[in-house]
CSV table of C-alpha atoms in Angstrom, one decimal:
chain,number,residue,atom,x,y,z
A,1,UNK,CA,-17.4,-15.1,9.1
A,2,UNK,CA,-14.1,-15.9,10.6
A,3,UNK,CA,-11.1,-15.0,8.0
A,4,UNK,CA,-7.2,-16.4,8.5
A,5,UNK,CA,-5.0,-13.6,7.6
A,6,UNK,CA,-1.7,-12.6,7.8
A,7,UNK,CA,-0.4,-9.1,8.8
A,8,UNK,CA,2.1,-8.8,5.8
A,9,UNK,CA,1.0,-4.8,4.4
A,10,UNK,CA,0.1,-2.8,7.9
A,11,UNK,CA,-1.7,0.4,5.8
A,12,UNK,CA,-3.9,-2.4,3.1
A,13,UNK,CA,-4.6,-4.5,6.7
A,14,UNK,CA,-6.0,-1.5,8.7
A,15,UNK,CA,-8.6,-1.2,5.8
A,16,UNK,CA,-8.9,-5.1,5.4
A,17,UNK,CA,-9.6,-5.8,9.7
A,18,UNK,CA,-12.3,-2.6,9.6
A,19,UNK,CA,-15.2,-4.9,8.6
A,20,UNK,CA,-18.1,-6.9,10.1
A,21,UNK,CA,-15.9,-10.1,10.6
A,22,UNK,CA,-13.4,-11.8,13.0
A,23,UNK,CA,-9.9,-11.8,11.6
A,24,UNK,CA,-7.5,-14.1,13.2
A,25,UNK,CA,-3.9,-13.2,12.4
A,26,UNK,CA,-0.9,-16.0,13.3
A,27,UNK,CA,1.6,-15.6,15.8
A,28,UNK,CA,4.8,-17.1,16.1
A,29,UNK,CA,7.2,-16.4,19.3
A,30,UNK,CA,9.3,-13.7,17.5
A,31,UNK,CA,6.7,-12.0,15.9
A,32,UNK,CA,8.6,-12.9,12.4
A,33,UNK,CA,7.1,-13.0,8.9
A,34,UNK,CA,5.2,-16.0,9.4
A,35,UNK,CA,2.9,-14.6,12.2
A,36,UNK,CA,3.4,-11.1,13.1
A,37,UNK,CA,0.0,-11.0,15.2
A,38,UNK,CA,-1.8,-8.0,15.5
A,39,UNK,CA,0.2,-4.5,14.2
A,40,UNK,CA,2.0,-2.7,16.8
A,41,UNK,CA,1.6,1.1,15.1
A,42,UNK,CA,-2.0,0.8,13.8
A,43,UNK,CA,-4.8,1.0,15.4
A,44,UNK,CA,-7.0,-2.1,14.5
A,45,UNK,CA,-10.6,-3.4,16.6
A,46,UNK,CA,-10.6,-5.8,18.7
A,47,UNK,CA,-12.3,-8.0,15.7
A,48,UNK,CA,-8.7,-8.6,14.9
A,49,UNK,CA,-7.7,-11.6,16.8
A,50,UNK,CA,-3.8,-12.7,17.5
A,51,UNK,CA,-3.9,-17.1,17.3
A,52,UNK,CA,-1.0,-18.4,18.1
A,53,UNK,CA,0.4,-21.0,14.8
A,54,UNK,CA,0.2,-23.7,17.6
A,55,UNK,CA,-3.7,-23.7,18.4
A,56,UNK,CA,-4.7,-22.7,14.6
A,57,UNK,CA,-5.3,-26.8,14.1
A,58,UNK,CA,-8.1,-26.4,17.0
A,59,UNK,CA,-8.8,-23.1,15.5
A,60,UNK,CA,-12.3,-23.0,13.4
A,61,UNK,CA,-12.2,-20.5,10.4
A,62,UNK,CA,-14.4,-20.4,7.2
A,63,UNK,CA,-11.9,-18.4,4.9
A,64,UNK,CA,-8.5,-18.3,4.5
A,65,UNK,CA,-6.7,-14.7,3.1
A,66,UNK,CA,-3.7,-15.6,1.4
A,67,UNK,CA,-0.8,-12.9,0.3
A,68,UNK,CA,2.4,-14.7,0.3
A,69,UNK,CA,3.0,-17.6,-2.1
A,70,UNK,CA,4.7,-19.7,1.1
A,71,UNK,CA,1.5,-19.1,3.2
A,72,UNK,CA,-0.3,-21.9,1.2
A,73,UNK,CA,2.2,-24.7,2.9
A,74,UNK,CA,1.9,-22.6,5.9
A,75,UNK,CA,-2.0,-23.0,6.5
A,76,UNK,CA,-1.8,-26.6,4.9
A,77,UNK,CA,1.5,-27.5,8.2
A,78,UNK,CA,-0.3,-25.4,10.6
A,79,UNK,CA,-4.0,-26.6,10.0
A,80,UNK,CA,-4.0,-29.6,8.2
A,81,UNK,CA,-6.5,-28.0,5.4
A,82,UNK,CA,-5.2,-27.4,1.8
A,83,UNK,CA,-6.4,-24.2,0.4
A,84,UNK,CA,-9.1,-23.8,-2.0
A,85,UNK,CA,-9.7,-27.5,-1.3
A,86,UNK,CA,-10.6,-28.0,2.4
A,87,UNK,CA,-11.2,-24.6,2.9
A,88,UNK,CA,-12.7,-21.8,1.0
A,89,UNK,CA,-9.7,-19.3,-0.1
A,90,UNK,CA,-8.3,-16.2,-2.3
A,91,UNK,CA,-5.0,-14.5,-3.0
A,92,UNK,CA,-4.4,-11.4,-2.4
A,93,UNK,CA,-1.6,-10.1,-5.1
A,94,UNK,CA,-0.2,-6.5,-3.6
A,95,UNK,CA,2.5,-6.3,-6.3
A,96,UNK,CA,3.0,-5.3,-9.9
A,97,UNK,CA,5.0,-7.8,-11.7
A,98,UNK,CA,8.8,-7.1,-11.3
A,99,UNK,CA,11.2,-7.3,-14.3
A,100,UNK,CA,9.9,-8.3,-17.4
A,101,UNK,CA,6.5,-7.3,-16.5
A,102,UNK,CA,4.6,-7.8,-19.4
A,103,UNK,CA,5.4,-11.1,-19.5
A,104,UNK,CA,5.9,-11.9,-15.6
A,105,UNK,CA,4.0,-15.6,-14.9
A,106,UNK,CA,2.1,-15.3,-11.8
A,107,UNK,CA,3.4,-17.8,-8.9
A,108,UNK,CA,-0.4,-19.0,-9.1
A,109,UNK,CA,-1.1,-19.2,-13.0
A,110,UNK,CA,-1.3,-23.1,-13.0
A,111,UNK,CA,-3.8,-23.8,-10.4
A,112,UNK,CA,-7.5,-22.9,-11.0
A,113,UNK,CA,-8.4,-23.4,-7.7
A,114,UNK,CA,-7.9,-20.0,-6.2
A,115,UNK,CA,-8.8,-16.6,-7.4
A,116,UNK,CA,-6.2,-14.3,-7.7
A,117,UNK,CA,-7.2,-10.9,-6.6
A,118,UNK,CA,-5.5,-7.8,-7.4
A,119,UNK,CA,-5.0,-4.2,-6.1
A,120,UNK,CA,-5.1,-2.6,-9.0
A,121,UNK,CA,-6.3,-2.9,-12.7
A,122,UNK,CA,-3.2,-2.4,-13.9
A,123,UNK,CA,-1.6,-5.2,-11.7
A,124,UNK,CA,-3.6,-7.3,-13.3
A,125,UNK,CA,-3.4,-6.9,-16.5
A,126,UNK,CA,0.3,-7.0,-16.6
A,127,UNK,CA,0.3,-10.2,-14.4
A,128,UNK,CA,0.7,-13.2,-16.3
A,129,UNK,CA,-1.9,-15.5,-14.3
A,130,UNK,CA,-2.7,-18.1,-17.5
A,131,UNK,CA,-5.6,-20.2,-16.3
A,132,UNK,CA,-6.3,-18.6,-12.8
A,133,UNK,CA,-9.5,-17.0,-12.0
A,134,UNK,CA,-8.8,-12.9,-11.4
A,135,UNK,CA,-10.9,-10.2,-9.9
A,136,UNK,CA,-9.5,-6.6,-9.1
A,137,UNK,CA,-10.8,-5.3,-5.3
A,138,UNK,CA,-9.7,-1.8,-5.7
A,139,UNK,CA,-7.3,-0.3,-2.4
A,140,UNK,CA,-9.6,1.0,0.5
A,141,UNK,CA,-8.1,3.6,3.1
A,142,UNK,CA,-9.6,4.7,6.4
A,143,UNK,CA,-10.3,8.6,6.0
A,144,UNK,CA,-7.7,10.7,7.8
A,145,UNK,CA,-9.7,13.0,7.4
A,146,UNK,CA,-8.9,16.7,5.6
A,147,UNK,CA,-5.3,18.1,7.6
A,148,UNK,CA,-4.1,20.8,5.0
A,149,UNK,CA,-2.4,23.6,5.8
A,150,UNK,CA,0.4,23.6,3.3
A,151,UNK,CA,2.3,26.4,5.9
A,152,UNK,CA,5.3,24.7,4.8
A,153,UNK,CA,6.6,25.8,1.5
A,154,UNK,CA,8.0,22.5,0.7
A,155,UNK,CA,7.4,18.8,-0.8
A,156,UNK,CA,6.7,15.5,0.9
A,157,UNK,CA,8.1,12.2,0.1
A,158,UNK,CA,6.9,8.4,1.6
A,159,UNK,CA,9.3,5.9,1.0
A,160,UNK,CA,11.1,3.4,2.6
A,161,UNK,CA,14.4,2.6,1.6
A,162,UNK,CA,15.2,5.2,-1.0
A,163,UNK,CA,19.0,4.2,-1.5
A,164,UNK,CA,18.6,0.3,-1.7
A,165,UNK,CA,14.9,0.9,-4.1
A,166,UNK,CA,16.6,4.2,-6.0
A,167,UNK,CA,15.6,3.8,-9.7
A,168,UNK,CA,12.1,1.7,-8.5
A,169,UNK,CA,11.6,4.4,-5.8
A,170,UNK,CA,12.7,7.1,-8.1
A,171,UNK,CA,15.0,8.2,-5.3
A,172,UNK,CA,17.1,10.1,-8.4
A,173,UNK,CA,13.9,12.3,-9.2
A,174,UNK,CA,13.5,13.2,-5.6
A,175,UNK,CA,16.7,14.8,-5.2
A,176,UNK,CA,16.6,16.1,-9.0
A,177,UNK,CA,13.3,18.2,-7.2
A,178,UNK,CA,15.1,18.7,-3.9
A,179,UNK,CA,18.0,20.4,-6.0
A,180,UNK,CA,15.6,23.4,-6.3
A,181,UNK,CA,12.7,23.3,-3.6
A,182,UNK,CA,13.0,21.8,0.0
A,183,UNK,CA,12.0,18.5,0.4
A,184,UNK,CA,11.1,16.2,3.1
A,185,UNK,CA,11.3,12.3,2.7
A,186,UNK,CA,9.6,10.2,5.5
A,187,UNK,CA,10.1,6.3,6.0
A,188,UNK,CA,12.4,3.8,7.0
A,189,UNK,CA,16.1,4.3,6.5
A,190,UNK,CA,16.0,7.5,5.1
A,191,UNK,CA,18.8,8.7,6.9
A,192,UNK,CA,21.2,6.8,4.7
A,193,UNK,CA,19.6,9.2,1.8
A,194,UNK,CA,20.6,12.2,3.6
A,195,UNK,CA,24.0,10.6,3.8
A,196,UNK,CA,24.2,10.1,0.5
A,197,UNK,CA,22.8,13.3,-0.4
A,198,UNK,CA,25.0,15.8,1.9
A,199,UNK,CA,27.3,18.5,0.4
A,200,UNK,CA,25.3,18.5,-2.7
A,201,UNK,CA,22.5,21.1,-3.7
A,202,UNK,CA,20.1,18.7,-3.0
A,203,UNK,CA,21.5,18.2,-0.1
A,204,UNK,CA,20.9,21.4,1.5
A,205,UNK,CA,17.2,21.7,0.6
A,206,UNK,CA,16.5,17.4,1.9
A,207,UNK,CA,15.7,16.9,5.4
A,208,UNK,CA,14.7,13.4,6.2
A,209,UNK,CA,12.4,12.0,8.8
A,210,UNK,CA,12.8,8.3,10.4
A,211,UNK,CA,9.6,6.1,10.6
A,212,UNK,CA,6.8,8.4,12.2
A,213,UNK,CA,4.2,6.7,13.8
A,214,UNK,CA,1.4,6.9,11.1
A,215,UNK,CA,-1.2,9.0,13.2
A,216,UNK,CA,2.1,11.5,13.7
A,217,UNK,CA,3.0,10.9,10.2
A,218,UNK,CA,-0.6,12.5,8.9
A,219,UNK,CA,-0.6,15.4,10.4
A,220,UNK,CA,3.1,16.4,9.3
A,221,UNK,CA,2.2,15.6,5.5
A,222,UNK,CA,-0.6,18.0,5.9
A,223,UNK,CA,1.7,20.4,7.0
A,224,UNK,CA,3.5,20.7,3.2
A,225,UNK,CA,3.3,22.3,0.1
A,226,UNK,CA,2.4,19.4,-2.0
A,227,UNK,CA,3.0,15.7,-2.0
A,228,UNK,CA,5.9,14.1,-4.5
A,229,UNK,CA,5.3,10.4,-5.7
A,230,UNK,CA,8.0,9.8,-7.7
A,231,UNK,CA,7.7,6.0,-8.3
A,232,UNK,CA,9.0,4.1,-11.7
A,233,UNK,CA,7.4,0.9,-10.6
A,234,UNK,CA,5.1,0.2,-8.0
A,235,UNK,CA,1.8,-1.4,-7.3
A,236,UNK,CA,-0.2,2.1,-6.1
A,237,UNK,CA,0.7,2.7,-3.1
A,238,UNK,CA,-1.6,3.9,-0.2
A,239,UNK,CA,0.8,6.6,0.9
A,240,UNK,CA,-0.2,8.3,-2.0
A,241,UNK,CA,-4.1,7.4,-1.6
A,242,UNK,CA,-3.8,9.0,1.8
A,243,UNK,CA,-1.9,12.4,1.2
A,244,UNK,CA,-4.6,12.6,-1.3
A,245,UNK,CA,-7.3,12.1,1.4
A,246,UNK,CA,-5.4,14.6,3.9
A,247,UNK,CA,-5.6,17.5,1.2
A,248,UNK,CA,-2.4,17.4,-0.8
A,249,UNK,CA,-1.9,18.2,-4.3
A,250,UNK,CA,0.3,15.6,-6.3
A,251,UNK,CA,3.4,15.4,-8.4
A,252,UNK,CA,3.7,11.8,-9.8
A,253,UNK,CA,5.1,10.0,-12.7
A,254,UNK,CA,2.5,8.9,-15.0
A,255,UNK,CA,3.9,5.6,-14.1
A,256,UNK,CA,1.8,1.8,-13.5
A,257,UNK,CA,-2.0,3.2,-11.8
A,258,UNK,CA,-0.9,6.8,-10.9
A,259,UNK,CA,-2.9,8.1,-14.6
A,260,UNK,CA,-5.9,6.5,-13.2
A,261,UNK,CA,-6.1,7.3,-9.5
A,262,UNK,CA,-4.8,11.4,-9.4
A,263,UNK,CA,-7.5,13.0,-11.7
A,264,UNK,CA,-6.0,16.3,-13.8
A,265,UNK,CA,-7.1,19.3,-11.3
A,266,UNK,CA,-5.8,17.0,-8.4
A,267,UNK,CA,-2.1,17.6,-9.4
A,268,UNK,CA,0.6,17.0,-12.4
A,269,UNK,CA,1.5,13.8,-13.9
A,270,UNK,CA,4.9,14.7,-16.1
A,271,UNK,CA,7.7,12.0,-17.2
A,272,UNK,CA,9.8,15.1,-17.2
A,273,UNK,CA,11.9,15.9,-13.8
A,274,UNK,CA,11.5,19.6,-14.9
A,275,UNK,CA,7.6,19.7,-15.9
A,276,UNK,CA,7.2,18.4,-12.4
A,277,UNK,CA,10.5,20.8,-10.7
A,278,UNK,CA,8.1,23.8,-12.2
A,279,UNK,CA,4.8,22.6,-11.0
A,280,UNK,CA,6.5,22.5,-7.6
A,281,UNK,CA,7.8,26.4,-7.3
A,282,UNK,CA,4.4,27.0,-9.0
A,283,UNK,CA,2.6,25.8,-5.8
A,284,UNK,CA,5.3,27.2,-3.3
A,285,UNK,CA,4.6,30.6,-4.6
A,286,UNK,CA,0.9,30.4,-5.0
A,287,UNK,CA,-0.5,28.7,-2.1
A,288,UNK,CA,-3.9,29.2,-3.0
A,289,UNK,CA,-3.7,27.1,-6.2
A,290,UNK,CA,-1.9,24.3,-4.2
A,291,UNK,CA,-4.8,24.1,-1.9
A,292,UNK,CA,-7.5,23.9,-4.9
A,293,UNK,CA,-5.6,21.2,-6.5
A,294,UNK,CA,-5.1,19.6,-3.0
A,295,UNK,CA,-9.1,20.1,-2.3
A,296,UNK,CA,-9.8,18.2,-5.7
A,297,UNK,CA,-7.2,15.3,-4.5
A,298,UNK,CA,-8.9,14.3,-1.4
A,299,UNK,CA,-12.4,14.4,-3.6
A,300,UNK,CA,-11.2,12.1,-6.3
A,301,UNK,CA,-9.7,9.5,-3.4
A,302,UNK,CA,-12.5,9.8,-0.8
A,303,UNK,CA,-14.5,9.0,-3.8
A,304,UNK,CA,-12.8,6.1,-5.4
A,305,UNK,CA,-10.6,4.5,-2.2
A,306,UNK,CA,-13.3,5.1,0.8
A,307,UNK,CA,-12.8,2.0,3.0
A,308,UNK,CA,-17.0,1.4,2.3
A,309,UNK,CA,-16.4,0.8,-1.0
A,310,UNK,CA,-13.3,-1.2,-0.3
A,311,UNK,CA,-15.4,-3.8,2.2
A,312,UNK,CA,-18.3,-4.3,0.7
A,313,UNK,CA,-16.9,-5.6,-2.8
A,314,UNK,CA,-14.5,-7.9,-0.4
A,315,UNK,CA,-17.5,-9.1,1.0
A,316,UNK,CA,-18.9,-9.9,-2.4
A,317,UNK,CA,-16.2,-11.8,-3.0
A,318,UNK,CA,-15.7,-13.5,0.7
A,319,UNK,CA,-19.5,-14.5,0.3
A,320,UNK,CA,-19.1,-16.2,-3.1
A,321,UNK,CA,-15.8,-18.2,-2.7
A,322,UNK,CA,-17.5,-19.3,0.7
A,323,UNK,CA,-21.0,-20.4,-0.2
């Protein structure tokens, strides 16, 4: 079929565009958030189609993809077709609820005309979406493949924005663990954390790295001890799903759908700063036992996020809202 999508979450689109269908993706002139066309650092097939918003009312499609709450007035300006009533639609929710949570209303809990589809059990549980339909299509990542070596005795961090996002992020808890092991923190604007950070203990054991390209990105991860995920609050987030895949053991809060998705002999799950400060010089002086835990990471994710999995119940649930 031919699915109307917006590039909005490059690492969840590389998964989404890998399937048996044509995805056409809007493009405005500045390749803005309202039609970013085709990703620039991912590699996606040439199923993945760039339209540009002034053609997409000549444009034939038999689903539309939404993620954004202003991308329903978008298709309806663009196209002429409402969602869920001239054509055939779902909403993607990325997101845990934000503050508030157990009581957060979902943006499209008084409508029963689209389904709400979330990322993770969790999301949706704590999402308020009253009479909305819900399913839960479970995050789907294209294998890396297994890249351990561990050679470096240190941790590795994925996050963008680490000063602006710090207690969200827990940017606090990475440099509580950098304050006694070396740690490395990749993403966009990290440098402002390493300004931050400098002339403090932390300081000296945080380098930072600026927005590697992602197949550059893989095969640095796999060159660390063990990978930190030191989130409060986030929906689960595929950098963690993939330094699983490459072969890295975990240190995570047992925070939102962390508990469910790192499995016990994949890594340690503490609320304590120093349950997870010990785990780390654990693994930095006993390489071997980082690499079993890392070994029983990838399992548990190849297992529960492979991107088969990941298609086929999407096209469950493309088949059913279309026929």
């Amino acid at each position: 079929m031919r699915i109307l999508v917006w590039h909005v979450h490059g690492s969840w689109m590389t998964a989404f565009v890998q399937g048996r269908h044509d995805y056409l993706l809007p493009l405005v002139g500045d390749r803005g958030p309202d039609g970013r066309g085709r990703a620039r650092t991912w590699d996606w097939p040439a199923s993945a189609v760039e339209v540009p918003v002034e053609m997409l009312r000549h444009t034939d499609f038999d689903v539309v993809v939404l993620q954004r709450p202003e991308e329903l007035e978008l298709v309806e300006r663009w196209t002429g077709r409402r969602p869920g009533r001239d054509v055939a639609a779902l909403y993607v929710e990325h997101d845990a609820p934000r503050a508030g949570a157990a009581d957060s209303r979902h943006p499209l809990a008084d409508q029963s005309a689209l389904r709400v589809v979330h990322v993770t059990a969790f999301n949706r549980l704590y999402w308020d979406c009253g009479r909305a339909p819900t399913a839960v299509v479970e995050h789907g990542v294209v294998d890396p493949g297994y890249r351990y070596t561990g050679a470096s005795p240190s941790l590795a961090v994925s996050v963008n924005e680490p000063v602006r996002r710090w207690r969200t992020a827990g940017t606090d808890v990475v440099l509580h663990l950098a304050g006694g092991v070396p740690v490395a923190v990749h993403g966009m604007g990290v440098q402002d954390l390493a300004d931050r950070a400098r002339g403090t203990d932390a300081g000296a054991n945080l380098t930072v790295h600026e927005d590697l390209p992602q197949a550059r990105l893989h095969d640095v991860l796999g060159t660390h001890r063990a990978y930190l995920h030191p989130y409060r609050w986030t929906s689960l987030g595929l950098s963690l799903i993939e330094a699983m895949m490459l072969g890295l053991p975990v240190l995570a809060l047992p925070a939102t759908a962390a508990p469910e998705a790192v499995p016990r002999e994949a890594g340690v799950l503490s609320s304590d700063p120093d349950v997870l400060l010990a785990a780390a010089r654990r693994w930095v002086a006993d390489p071997d036992d980082a690499r079993a835990a890392g070994r029983a990471a990838r399992e548990a994710a190849v297992a529960a996020f492979g991107v088969d999995r990941f298609l086929a119940d999407w096209d469950r649930l493309l088949t059913e809202v279309t026929s």
